[in-house]
mmCIF file of C-alpha atoms in Angstrom:
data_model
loop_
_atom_site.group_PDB
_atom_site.id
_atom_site.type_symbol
_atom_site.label_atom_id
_atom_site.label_comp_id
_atom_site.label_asym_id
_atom_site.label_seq_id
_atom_site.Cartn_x
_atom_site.Cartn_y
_atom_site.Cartn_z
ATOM 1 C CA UNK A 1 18.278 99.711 -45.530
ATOM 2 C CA UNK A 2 18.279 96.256 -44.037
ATOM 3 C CA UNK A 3 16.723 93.261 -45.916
ATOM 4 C CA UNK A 4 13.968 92.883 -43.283
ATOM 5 C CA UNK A 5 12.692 96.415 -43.657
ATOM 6 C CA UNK A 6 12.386 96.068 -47.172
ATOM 7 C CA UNK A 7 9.910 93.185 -46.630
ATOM 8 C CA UNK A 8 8.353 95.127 -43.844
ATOM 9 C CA UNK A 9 7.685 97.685 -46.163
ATOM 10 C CA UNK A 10 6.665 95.862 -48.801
ATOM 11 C CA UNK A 11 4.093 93.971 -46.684
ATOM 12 C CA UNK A 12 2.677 97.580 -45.206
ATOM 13 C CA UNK A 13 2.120 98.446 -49.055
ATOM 14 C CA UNK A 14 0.211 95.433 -50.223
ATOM 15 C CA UNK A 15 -1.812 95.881 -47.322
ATOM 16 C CA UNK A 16 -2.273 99.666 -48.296
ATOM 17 C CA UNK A 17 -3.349 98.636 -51.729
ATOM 18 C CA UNK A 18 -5.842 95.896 -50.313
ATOM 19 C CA UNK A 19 -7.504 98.466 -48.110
ATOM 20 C CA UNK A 20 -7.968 100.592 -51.029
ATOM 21 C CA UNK A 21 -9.699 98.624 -53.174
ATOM 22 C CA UNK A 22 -12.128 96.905 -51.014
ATOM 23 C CA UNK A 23 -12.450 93.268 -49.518
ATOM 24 C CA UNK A 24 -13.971 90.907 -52.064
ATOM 25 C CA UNK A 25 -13.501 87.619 -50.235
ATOM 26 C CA UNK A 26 -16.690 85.254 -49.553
ATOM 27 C CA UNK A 27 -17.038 86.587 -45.633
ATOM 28 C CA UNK A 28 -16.602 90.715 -47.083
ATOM 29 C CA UNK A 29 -18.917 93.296 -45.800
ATOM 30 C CA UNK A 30 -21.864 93.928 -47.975
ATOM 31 C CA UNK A 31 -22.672 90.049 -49.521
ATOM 32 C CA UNK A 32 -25.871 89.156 -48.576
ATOM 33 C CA UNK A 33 -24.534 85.620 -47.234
ATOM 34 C CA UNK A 34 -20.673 85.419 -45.690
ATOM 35 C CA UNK A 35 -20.252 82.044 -47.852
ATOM 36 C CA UNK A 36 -21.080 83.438 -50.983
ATOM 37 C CA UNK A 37 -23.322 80.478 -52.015
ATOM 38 C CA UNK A 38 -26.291 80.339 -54.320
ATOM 39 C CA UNK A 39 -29.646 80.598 -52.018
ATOM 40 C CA UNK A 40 -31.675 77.005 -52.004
ATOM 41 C CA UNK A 41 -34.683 75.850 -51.044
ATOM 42 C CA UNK A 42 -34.604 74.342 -47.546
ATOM 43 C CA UNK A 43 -38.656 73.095 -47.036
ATOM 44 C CA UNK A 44 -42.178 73.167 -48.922
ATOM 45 C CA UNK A 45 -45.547 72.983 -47.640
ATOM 46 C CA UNK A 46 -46.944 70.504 -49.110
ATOM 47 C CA UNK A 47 -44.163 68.371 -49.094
ATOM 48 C CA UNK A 48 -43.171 67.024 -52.783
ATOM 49 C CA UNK A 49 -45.597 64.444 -53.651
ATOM 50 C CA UNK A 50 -48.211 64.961 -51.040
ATOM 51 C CA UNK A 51 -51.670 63.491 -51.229
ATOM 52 C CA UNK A 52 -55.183 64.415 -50.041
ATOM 53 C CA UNK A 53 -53.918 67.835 -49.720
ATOM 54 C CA UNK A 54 -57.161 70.663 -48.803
ATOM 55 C CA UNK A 55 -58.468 72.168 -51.848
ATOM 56 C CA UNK A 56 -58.108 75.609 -49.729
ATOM 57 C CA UNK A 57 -54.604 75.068 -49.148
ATOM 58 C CA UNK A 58 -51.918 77.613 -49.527
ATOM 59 C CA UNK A 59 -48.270 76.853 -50.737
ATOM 60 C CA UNK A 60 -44.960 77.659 -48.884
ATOM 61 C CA UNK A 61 -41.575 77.830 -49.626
ATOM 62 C CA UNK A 62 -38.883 78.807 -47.170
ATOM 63 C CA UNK A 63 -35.216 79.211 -48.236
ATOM 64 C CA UNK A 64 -31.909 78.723 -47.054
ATOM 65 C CA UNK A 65 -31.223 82.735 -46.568
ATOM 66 C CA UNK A 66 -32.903 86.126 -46.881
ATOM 67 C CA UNK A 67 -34.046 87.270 -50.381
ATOM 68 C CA UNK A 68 -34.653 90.387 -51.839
ATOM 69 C CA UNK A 69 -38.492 90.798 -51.537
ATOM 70 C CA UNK A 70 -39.384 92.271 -54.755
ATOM 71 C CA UNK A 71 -37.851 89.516 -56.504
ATOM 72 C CA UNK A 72 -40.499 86.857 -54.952
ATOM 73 C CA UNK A 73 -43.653 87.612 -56.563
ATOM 74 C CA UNK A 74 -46.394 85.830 -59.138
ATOM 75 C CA UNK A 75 -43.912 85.118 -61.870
ATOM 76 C CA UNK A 76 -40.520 83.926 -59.803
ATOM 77 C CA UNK A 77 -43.309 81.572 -57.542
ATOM 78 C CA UNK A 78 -46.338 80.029 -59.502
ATOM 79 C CA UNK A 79 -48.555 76.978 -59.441
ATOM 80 C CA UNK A 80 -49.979 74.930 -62.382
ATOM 81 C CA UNK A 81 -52.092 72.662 -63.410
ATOM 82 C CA UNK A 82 -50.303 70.819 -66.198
ATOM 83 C CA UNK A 83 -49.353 74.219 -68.207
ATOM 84 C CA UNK A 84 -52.308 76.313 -66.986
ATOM 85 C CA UNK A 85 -51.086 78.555 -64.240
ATOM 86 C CA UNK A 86 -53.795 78.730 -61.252
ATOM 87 C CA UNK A 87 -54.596 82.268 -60.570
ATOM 88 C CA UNK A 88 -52.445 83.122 -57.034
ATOM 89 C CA UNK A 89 -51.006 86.044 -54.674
ATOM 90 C CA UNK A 90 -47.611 85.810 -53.484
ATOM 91 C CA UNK A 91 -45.944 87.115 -50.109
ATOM 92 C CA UNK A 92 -43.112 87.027 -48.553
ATOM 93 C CA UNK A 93 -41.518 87.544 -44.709
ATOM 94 C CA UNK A 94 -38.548 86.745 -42.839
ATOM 95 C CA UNK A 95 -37.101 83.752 -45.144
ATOM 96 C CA UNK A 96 -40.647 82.306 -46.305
ATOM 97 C CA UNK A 97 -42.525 83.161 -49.507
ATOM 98 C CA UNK A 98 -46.447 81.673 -49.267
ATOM 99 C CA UNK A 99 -48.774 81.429 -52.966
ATOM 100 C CA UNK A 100 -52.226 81.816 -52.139
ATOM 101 C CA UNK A 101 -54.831 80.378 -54.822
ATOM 102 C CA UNK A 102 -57.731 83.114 -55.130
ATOM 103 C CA UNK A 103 -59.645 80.100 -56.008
ATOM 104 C CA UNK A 104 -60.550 76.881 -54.584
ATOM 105 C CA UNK A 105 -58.050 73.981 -56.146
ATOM 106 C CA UNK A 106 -59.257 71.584 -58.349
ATOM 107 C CA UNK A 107 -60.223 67.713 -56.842
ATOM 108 C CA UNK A 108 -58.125 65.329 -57.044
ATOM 109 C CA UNK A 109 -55.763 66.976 -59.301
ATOM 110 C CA UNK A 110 -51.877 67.008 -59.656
ATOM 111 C CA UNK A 111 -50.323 70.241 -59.143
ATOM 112 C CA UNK A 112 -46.664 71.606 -59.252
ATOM 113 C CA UNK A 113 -45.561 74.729 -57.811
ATOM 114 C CA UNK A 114 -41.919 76.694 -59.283
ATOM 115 C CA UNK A 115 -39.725 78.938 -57.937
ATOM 116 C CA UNK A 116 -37.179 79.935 -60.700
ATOM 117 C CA UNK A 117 -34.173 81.468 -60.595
ATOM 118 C CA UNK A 118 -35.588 84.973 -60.809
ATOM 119 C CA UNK A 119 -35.667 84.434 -57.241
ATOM 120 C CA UNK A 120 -33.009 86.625 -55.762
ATOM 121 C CA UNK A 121 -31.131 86.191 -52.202
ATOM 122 C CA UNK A 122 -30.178 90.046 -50.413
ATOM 123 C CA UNK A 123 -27.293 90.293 -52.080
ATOM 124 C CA UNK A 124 -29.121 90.072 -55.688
ATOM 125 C CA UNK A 125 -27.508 86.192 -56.076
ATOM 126 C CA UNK A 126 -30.217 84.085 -58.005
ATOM 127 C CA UNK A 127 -30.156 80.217 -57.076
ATOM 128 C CA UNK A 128 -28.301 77.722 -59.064
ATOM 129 C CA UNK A 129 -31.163 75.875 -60.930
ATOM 130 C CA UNK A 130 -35.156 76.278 -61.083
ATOM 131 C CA UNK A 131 -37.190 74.085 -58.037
ATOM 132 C CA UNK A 132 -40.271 72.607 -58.888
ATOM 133 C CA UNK A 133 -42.466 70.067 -56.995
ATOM 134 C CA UNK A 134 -46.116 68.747 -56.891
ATOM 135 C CA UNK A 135 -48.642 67.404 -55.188
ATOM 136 C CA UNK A 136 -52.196 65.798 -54.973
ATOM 137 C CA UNK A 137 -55.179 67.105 -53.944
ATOM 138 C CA UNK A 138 -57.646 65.211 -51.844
ATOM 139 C CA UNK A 139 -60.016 63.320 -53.823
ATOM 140 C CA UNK A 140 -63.927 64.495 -53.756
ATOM 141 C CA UNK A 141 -66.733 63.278 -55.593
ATOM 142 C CA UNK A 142 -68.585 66.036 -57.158
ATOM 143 C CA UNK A 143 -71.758 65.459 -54.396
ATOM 144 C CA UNK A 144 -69.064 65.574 -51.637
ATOM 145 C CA UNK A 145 -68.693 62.776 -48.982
ATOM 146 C CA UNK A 146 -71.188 60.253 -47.810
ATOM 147 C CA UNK A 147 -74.204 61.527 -45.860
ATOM 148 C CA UNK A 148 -74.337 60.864 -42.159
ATOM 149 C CA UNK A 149 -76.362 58.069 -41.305
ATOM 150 C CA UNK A 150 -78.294 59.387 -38.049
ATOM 151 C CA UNK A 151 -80.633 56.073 -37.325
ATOM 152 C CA UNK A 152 -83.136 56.148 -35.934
ATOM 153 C CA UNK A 153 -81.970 59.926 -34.195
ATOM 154 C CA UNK A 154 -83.840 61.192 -37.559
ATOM 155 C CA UNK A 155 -86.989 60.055 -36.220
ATOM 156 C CA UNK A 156 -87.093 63.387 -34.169
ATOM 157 C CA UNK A 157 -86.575 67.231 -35.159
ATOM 158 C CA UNK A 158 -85.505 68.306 -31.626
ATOM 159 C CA UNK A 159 -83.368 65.241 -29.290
ATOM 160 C CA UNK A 160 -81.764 66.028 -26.157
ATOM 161 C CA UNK A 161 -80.483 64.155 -23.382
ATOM 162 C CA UNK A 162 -80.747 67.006 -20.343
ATOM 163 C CA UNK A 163 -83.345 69.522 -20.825
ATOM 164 C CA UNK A 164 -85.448 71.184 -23.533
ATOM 165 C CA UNK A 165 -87.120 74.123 -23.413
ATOM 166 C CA UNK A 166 -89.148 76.613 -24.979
ATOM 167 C CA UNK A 167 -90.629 80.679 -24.516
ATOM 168 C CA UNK A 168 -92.575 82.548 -26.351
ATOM 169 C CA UNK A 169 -94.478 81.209 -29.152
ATOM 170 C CA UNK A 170 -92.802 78.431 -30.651
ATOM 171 C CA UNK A 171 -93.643 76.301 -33.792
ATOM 172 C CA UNK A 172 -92.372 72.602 -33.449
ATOM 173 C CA UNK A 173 -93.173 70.397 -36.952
ATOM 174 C CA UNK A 174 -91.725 66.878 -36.291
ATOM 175 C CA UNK A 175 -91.248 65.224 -32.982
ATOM 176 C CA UNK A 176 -89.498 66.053 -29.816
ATOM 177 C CA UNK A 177 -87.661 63.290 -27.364
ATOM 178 C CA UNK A 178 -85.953 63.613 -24.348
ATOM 179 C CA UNK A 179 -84.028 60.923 -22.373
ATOM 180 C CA UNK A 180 -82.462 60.055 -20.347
ATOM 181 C CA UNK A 181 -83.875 63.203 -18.735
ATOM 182 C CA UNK A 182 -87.694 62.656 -17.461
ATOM 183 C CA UNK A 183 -90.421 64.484 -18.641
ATOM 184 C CA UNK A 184 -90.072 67.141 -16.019
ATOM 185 C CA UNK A 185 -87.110 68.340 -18.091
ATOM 186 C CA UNK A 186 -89.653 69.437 -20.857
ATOM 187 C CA UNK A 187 -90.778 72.835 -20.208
ATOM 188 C CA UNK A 188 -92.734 75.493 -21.694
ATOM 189 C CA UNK A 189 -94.857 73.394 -24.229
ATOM 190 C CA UNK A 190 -97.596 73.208 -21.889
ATOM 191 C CA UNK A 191 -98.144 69.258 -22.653
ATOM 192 C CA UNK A 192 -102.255 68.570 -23.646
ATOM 193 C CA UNK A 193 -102.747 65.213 -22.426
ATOM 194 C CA UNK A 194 -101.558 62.722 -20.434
ATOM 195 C CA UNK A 195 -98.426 60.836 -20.882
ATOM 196 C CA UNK A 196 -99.031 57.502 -22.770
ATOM 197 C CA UNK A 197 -96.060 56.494 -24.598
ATOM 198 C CA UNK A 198 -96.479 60.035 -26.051
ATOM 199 C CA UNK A 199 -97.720 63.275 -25.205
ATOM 200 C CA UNK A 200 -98.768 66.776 -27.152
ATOM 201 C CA UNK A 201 -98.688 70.513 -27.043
ATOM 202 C CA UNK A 202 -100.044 73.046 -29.472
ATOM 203 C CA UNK A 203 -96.508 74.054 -29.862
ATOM 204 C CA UNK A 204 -95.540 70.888 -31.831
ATOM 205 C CA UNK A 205 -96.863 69.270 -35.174
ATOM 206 C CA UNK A 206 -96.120 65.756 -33.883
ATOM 207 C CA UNK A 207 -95.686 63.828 -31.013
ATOM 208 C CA UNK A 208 -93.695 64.538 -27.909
ATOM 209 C CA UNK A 209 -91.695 61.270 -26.118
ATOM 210 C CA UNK A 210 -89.946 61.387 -22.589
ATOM 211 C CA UNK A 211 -87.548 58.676 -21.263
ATOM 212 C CA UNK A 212 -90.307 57.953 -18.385
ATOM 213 C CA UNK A 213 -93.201 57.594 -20.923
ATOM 214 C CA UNK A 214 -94.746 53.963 -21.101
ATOM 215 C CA UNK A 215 -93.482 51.240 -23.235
ATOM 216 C CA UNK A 216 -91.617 50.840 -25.948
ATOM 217 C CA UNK A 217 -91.007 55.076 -25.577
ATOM 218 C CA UNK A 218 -88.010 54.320 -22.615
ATOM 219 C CA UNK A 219 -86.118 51.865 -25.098
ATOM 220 C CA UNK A 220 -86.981 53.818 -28.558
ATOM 221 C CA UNK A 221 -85.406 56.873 -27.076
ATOM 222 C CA UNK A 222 -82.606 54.783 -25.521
ATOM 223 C CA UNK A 223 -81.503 53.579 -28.860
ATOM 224 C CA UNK A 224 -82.264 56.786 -30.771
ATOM 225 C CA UNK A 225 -79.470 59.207 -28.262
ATOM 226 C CA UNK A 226 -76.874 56.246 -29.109
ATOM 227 C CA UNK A 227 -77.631 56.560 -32.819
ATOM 228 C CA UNK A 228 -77.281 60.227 -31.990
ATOM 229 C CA UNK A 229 -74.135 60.080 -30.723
ATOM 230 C CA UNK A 230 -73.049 57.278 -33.021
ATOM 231 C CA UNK A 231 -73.438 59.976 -35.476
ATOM 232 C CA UNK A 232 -71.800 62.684 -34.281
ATOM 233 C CA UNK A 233 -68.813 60.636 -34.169
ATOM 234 C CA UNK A 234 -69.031 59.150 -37.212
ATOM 235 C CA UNK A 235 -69.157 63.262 -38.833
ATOM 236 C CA UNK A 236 -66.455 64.098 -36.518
ATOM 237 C CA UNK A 237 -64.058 61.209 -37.567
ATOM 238 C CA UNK A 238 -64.426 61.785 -41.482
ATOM 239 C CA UNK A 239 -60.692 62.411 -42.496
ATOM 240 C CA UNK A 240 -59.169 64.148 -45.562
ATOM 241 C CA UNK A 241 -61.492 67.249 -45.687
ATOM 242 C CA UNK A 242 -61.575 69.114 -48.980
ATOM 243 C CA UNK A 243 -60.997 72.794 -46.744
ATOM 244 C CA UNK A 244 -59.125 73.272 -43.605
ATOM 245 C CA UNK A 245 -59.550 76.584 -41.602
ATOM 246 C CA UNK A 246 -61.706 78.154 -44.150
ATOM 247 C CA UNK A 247 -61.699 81.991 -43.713
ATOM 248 C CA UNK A 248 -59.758 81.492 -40.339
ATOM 249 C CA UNK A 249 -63.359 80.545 -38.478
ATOM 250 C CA UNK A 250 -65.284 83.642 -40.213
ATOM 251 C CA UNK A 251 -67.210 82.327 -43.492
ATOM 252 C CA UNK A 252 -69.392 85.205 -43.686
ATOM 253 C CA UNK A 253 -70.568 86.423 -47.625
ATOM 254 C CA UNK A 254 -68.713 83.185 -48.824
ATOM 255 C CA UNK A 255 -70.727 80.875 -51.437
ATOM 256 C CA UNK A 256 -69.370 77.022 -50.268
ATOM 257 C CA UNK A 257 -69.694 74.048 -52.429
ATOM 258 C CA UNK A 258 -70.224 70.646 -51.377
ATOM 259 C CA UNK A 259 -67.233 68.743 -48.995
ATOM 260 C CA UNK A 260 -65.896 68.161 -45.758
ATOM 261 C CA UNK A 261 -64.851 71.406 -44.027
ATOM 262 C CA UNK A 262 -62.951 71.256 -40.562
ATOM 263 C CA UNK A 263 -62.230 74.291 -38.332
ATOM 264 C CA UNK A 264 -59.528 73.738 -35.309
ATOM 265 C CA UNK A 265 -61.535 76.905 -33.606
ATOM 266 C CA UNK A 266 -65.102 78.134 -33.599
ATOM 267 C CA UNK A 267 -67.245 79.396 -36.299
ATOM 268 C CA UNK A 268 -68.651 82.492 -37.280
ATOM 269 C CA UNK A 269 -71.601 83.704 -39.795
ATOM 270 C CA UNK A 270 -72.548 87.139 -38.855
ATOM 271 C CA UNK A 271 -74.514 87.789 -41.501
ATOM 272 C CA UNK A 272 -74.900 84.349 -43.876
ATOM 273 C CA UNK A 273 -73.463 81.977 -45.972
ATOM 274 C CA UNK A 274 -74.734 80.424 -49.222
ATOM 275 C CA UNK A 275 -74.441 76.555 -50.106
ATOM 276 C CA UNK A 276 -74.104 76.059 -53.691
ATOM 277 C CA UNK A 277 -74.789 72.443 -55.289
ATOM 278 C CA UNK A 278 -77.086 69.555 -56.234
ATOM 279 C CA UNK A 279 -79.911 67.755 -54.731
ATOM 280 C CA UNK A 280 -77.430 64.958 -53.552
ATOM 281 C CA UNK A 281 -74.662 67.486 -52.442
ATOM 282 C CA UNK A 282 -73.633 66.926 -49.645
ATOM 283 C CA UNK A 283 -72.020 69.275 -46.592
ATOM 284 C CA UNK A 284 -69.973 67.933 -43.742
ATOM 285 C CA UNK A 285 -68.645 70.857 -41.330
ATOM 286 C CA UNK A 286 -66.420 69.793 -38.251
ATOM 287 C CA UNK A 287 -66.219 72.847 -35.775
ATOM 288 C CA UNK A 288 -63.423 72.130 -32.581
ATOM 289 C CA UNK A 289 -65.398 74.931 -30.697
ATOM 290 C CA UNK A 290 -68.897 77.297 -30.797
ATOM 291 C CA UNK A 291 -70.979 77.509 -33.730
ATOM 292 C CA UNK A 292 -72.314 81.451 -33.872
ATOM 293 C CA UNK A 293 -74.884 82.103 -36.195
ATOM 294 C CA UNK A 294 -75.583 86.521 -36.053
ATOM 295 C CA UNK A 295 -78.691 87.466 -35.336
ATOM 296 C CA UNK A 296 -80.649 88.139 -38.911
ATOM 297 C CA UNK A 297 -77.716 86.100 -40.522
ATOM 298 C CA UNK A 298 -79.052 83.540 -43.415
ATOM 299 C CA UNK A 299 -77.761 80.380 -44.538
ATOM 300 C CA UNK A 300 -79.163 80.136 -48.549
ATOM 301 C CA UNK A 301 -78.745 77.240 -50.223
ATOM 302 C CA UNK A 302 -79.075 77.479 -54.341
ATOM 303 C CA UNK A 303 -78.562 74.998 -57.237
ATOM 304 C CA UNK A 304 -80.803 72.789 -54.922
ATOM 305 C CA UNK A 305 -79.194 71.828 -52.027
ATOM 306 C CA UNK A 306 -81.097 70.262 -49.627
ATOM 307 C CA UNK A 307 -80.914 71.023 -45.760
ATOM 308 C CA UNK A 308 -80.966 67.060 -44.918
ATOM 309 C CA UNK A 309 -77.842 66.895 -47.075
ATOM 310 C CA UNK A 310 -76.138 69.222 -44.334
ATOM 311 C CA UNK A 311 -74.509 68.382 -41.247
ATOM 312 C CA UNK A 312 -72.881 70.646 -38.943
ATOM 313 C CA UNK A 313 -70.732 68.408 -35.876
ATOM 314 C CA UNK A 314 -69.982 71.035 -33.563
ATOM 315 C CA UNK A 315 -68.159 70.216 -30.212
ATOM 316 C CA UNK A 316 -68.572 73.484 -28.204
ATOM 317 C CA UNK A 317 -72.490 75.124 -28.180
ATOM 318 C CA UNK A 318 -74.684 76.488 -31.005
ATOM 319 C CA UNK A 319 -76.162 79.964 -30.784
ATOM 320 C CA UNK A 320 -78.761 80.926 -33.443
ATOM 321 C CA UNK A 321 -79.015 84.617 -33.307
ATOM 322 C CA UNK A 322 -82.439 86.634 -33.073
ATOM 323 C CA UNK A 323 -84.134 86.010 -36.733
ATOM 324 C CA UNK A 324 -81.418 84.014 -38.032
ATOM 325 C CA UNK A 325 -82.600 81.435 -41.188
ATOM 326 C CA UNK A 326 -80.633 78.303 -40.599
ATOM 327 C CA UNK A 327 -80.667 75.178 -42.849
ATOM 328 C CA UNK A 328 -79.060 71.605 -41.706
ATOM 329 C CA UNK A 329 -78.596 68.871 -39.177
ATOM 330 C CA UNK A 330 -76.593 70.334 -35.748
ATOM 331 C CA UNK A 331 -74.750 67.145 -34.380
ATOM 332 C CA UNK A 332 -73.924 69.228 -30.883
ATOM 333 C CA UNK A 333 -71.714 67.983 -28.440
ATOM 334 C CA UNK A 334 -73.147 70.770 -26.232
ATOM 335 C CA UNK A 335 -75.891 72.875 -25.696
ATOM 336 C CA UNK A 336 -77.668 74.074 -28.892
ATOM 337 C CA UNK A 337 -79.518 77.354 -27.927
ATOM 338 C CA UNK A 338 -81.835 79.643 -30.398
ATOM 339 C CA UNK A 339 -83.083 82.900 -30.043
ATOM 340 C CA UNK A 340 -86.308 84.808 -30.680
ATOM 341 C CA UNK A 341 -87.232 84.540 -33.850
ATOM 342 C CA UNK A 342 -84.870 82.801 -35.204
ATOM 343 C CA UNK A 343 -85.984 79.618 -37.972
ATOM 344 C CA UNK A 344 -84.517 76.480 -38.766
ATOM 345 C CA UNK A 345 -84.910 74.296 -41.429
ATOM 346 C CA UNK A 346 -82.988 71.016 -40.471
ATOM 347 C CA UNK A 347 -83.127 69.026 -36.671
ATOM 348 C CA UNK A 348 -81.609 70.120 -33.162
ATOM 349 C CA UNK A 349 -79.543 67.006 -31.929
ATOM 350 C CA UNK A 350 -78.084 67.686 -28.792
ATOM 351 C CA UNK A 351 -76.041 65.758 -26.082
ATOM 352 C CA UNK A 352 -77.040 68.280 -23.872
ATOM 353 C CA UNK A 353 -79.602 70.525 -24.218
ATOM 354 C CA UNK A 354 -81.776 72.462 -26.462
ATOM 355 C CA UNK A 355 -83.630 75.864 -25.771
ATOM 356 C CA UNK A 356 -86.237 77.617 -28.216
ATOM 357 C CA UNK A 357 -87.577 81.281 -27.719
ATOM 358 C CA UNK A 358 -90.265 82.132 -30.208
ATOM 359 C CA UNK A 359 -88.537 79.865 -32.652
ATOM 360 C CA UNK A 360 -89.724 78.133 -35.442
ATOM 361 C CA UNK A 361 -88.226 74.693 -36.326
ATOM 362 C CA UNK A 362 -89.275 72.062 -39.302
ATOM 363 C CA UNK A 363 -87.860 69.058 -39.685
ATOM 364 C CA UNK A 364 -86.371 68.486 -43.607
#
């Protein structure tokens, strides 16, 4: 036998041995990740020392590889408040594992959420070393943010710039003003007398103003739609809200304490809500779209909460359903429409329009 077919040979055997026992090298079949390396943590949400962060807010990890789901759960991913664990469900997809606080977070607090090395990639490979990080929630004073200063727009319980109207037997306590739409634009009240700087209507316990009415009515009302708007963008420019997304637009059945609340979409109550809190609590909610309120649907306010302490900016239109018990100020960019029945403790300011039907409306 030649010296080249020995090592021939001997090269055919080693590779007969290797292919018995299996590859074992970093790139083998079967390892969860062809380098072999421990799985890390690529991104959080929040971000390590983030501030003002929602008080609703959930917390995300996603890592460098897939892990083996089972091992991401409640005790491998937690969040605490110094060394008081906050009460949380844990999921995981795709390379992502999200803690969800069953709670609302504390206020300005300091939290730090862990993942430790329980946490297991596919492959069953637990990461090198424990990650931890914290952040800040956004600061809130226990009677929530400032009230909205609505000048001399909460001199009337129904303001409109376009139209308002009314059918059916409505119940108006607290005035009504219109501009820069002429009286003509006010219909269904049935006006009693004739236009001064005021006017009334059986419908309304108070006094009724049109942008056409004599002197000082044209200029009063003038200045009253700017404070109107002047307030809507003042509610609609508070930043660092305490809840972001709340219930994904749908806060029926939830109990809400006083803060600033901002939705990206609409909002729905189908059938109520109940604001929990103080006499000088005070409720900011910043809707992107339509306000729907379901017809028999309730908005109950405990502890004391006042309806003047509650403003609801709302960019798209407001529907009060048939019978539906609403409390608070609507700041509408649009057209604020309520249906039979339906009663509202609180004012109707619109930059639009405003239409009653049967509806009773008192002014806080």
């Amino acid at each position: 036998m030649t010296r080249s077919t020995v090592r021939f040979a001997a090269v055919a055997s080693l590779a007969i041995i290797l292919a018995a026992c299996g590859d074992d090298s970093p790139a083998g079949p079967g390892n969860g990740d062809p380098t072999n390396a421990a799985p890390t943590v690529m991104s959080t949400g929040p971000q390590s020392d983030a501030i003002s962060v929602p008080r609703n807010a959930a917390v995300t990890v996603t890592f460098s590889e897939a892990m083996t789901p089972s091992s991401i759960n409640a005790t491998t991913f937690t969040l605490v408040q110094g060394s008081t664990p906050i009460l949380s469900t844990v999921s995981y997809a795709g390379v992502t594992a999200t803690l969800v606080p069953t709670g609302t977070l504390p206020a300005n607090t300091i939290l730090t959420a862990r993942v430790s090395t329980g946490a297991l990639d596919a492959a069953g490979k637990a990461m090198a070393a424990a990650m931890s990080w914290s952040f800040r929630t956004v600061a809130t004073s226990a009677d929530g943010p400032a009230a909205v200063n609505l000048g001399t727009a909460g001199d009337y319980v129904i303001l409109a710039k376009s139209a308002i109207s009314t059918t059916g037997t409505t119940a108006v306590t607290g005035d009504l003003g219109l501009s820069p739409a002429a009286a003509t634009f006010i219909t269904g009240f049935d006006m009693l007398t004739p236009p001064t700087t005021y006017t009334t209507s059986a419908l309304v316990t108070g006094q009724i103003f049109a942008s056409d009415f004599d002197t000082p009515t044209p200029a009063n009302l003038t200045t009253a739609v700017l404070d109107m708007q002047a307030a809507y963008t003042d509610a609609a420019g508070r930043t660092l809200p305490d809840f972001t997304e709340l219930g994904a637009g749908n806060i029926d059945g939830l109990t809400l304490t006083a803060g600033l609340y901002k939705w990206g979409t609409g909002v729905a109550i189908p059938i109520g809500v109940t604001l929990n809190g103080g006499a000088n609590d005070v409720f900011i909610f910043q809707i992107a779209q339509d306000l729907t309120v379901g017809n028999g649907a309730i908005i109950t306010l405990t502890g004391g909460v006042q309806a003047q302490n509650i403003f609801w900016q709302v960019a798209g239109a407001v529907t009060l359903g048939t019978t539906a018990d609403f409390k608070g100020i609507i700041l509408s960019q649009t057209l604020i429409s309520m249906n039979t029945g339906a009663t509202v403790l609180g004012r109707a300011l619109a930059q639009t329009a405003v239409t009653l039907d049967a509806t009773a409306i008192t002014q806080p």
